[in-house]
Short mmCIF file of C-alpha atoms in Angstrom, two decimals:
data_model
loop_
_atom_site.label_atom_id
_atom_site.label_comp_id
_atom_site.label_asym_id
_atom_site.label_seq_id
_atom_site.Cartn_x
_atom_site.Cartn_y
_atom_site.Cartn_z
CA MET A 1 -6.09 48.49 70.07
CA ILE A 2 -4.99 51.69 71.54
CA ARG A 3 -7.64 53.62 73.43
CA LYS A 4 -8.28 57.43 73.10
CA ARG A 5 -5.34 59.15 74.87
CA GLU A 6 -3.45 55.99 75.68
CA LYS A 7 0.19 55.95 75.08
CA PRO A 8 1.44 53.03 73.16
CA GLU A 9 3.57 51.86 76.33
CA GLU A 10 0.32 51.78 78.43
CA ALA A 11 -1.48 49.85 75.64
CA VAL A 12 1.34 47.31 75.53
CA GLY A 13 1.18 46.97 79.35
CA ARG A 14 -2.80 46.79 79.34
CA LEU A 15 -2.72 43.96 76.64
CA LEU A 16 0.03 41.97 78.35
CA LYS A 17 -1.78 42.17 81.59
CA LYS A 18 -4.95 40.95 79.88
CA SER A 19 -2.99 38.13 78.16
CA GLY A 20 -1.04 37.10 81.39
CA CYS A 21 2.30 37.38 79.39
CA ALA A 22 5.59 38.58 80.45
CA LEU A 23 7.85 40.66 78.17
CA SER A 24 11.73 41.12 77.80
CA VAL A 25 13.54 43.02 75.47
CA ALA A 26 17.00 43.11 73.79
CA GLU A 27 18.12 46.45 72.50
CA SER A 28 21.17 47.65 70.69
CA CYS A 29 20.86 51.08 68.77
CA THR A 30 18.14 52.30 71.18
CA GLY A 31 20.45 51.96 74.21
CA GLY A 32 17.65 51.03 76.69
CA LEU A 33 15.04 53.55 75.50
CA LEU A 34 12.46 50.89 74.85
CA SER A 35 12.82 49.67 78.48
CA HIS A 36 12.69 53.07 79.73
CA LYS A 37 9.41 53.82 78.02
CA ILE A 38 8.02 50.41 79.25
CA THR A 39 9.01 51.01 82.66
CA SER A 40 7.71 54.65 82.74
CA ILE A 41 4.21 52.97 83.29
CA PRO A 42 3.44 52.46 86.94
CA GLY A 43 2.89 48.54 87.67
CA SER A 44 5.04 47.45 84.68
CA SER A 45 6.69 45.25 86.94
CA ASP A 46 3.75 43.07 86.61
CA TYR A 47 4.61 42.16 83.12
CA PHE A 48 7.91 43.43 82.29
CA MET A 49 10.75 40.99 83.33
CA GLY A 50 13.78 43.23 81.97
CA GLY A 51 15.95 44.25 79.36
CA ILE A 52 19.41 43.60 77.93
CA VAL A 53 21.32 46.58 76.17
CA ALA A 54 23.76 44.60 73.93
CA TYR A 55 25.74 47.29 72.21
CA SER A 56 28.91 45.24 71.25
CA ASN A 57 28.72 42.13 69.07
CA ASP A 58 30.74 40.27 71.98
CA LEU A 59 27.74 40.95 74.23
CA LYS A 60 25.25 39.98 71.70
CA LYS A 61 27.04 36.48 71.36
CA LYS A 62 27.79 36.06 75.07
CA ILE A 63 24.52 37.27 76.69
CA LEU A 64 21.91 36.82 73.82
CA LYS A 65 23.53 33.74 72.29
CA VAL A 66 23.40 35.30 68.89
CA PRO A 67 25.39 32.90 66.80
CA GLY A 68 28.89 34.25 65.47
CA GLY A 69 28.01 32.78 62.13
CA THR A 70 25.00 35.07 61.91
CA LEU A 71 26.85 38.20 62.69
CA ARG A 72 29.54 37.44 60.31
CA LYS A 73 27.13 36.47 57.50
CA PHE A 74 24.33 39.01 57.95
CA GLY A 75 25.86 41.43 60.20
CA ALA A 76 24.81 42.97 63.48
CA VAL A 77 22.11 45.02 61.75
CA SER A 78 20.01 42.33 60.10
CA LYS A 79 16.77 40.50 60.38
CA GLU A 80 18.54 37.43 61.35
CA THR A 81 20.35 39.09 64.16
CA ALA A 82 17.20 40.84 65.41
CA ILE A 83 15.35 37.54 65.54
CA ALA A 84 18.22 35.91 67.40
CA MET A 85 18.52 38.81 69.85
CA ALA A 86 14.68 38.40 70.57
CA ARG A 87 14.94 34.62 70.94
CA GLY A 88 18.06 35.08 73.21
CA ALA A 89 16.38 37.76 75.40
CA GLN A 90 13.08 35.50 75.79
CA GLU A 91 15.19 32.28 76.54
CA ASN A 92 17.67 33.94 78.90
CA ILE A 93 15.33 36.03 80.82
CA GLY A 94 12.40 33.58 80.67
CA SER A 95 9.61 35.65 79.18
CA ASP A 96 6.66 34.85 77.16
CA ILE A 97 7.53 37.45 74.55
CA ALA A 98 10.64 39.28 73.53
CA ALA A 99 11.17 42.42 71.55
CA ALA A 100 14.62 43.23 69.81
CA ILE A 101 16.00 46.32 68.16
CA THR A 102 19.17 46.54 66.14
CA GLY A 103 20.21 49.28 63.83
CA ILE A 104 22.31 52.13 62.84
CA ALA A 105 21.19 55.24 64.71
CA GLY A 106 24.23 57.45 63.19
CA PRO A 107 25.39 59.89 62.40
CA ASN A 108 28.21 57.48 61.34
CA GLY A 109 28.39 53.63 60.61
CA GLY A 110 26.01 53.59 57.56
CA SER A 111 26.70 51.95 54.22
CA LYS A 112 25.02 52.02 50.82
CA ALA A 113 23.23 48.71 51.85
CA LYS A 114 22.45 49.83 55.22
CA PRO A 115 22.16 53.61 55.63
CA VAL A 116 22.03 55.55 58.81
CA GLY A 117 18.46 55.14 60.11
CA THR A 118 18.23 51.36 59.05
CA VAL A 119 16.41 49.49 61.91
CA PHE A 120 15.53 45.79 62.37
CA ILE A 121 12.71 45.20 64.82
CA ALA A 122 11.72 41.64 66.08
CA ILE A 123 9.09 40.23 68.14
CA ALA A 124 9.29 36.47 69.44
CA ASP A 125 7.31 34.12 71.47
CA LYS A 126 7.86 30.39 72.05
CA LYS A 127 6.16 29.60 68.79
CA SER A 128 7.03 32.14 66.28
CA ALA A 129 9.11 35.30 65.40
CA GLY A 130 8.74 38.06 62.99
CA CYS A 131 10.96 41.08 61.83
CA ARG A 132 10.55 44.37 59.99
CA ARG A 133 13.19 46.60 58.33
CA PHE A 134 12.63 50.26 58.86
CA LEU A 135 14.57 53.34 57.43
CA PHE A 136 14.10 56.14 59.66
CA ARG A 137 15.31 59.69 58.93
CA GLY A 138 16.54 62.44 61.12
CA LYS A 139 19.28 62.74 63.72
CA ARG A 140 20.47 60.04 66.21
CA ASP A 141 17.74 61.01 68.89
CA ALA A 142 14.93 60.79 66.25
CA ILE A 143 15.94 57.57 64.89
CA LYS A 144 16.22 55.98 68.39
CA LEU A 145 12.75 57.42 69.30
CA ALA A 146 11.20 56.20 66.10
CA ALA A 147 12.65 52.69 66.64
CA SER A 148 11.27 52.52 70.20
CA ASN A 149 8.05 53.76 69.13
CA ASN A 150 7.63 51.13 66.22
CA ALA A 151 8.80 48.53 68.54
CA LEU A 152 5.82 49.47 70.93
CA LYS A 153 3.30 49.58 67.85
CA MET A 154 4.81 46.07 66.75
CA LEU A 155 4.10 44.78 70.18
CA ILE A 156 0.73 46.10 70.25
CA GLU A 157 0.04 44.35 66.86
CA PHE A 158 1.46 41.14 68.08
CA LEU A 159 -0.73 41.00 71.26
CA ILE A 160 -3.91 41.64 69.55
CA ALA A 161 -3.08 39.06 67.06
CA ARG A 162 -2.13 36.54 69.72
CA HIS A 163 -5.31 37.48 71.48
CA ASN A 164 -7.45 37.01 68.64
CA GLY A 165 -5.82 33.64 67.74
CA THR A 166 -4.21 34.76 64.60
CA ARG A 167 -0.69 34.41 65.79
#
């Protein structure tokens, strides 16, 4: 739960501290904005281990260990790739929980099946992983901001569910 006047990134930090968990992130279309938001909170080094900005498919494969077959079959902007990115960040960085964002921030790169604004956000821990698809509207900066804000909201939901034993 977010307290009054608490920013989502503050709530994530508070919940991570309470749970004793460490977080890592893997970002593509947000280019490090999620990491920036998390590290804007004093004391974030207590719970944030780091992030990987993997913009290219080669880096997704090399650093995050996203299988080439996943990228070929589903594409870089997909549920399957987002989950693989989260798992790769968690395993390679050694965190308890990881978040991943992949999408099309525009203004180019969209298709009928995946228009500009299509974003997949995944959250994973050692036991489970979940992913949501979003379609954000607006210009590039608005899409990146919406994606990072929704990743924070998903982390809050995940951490609350984990605390309550429902995850």
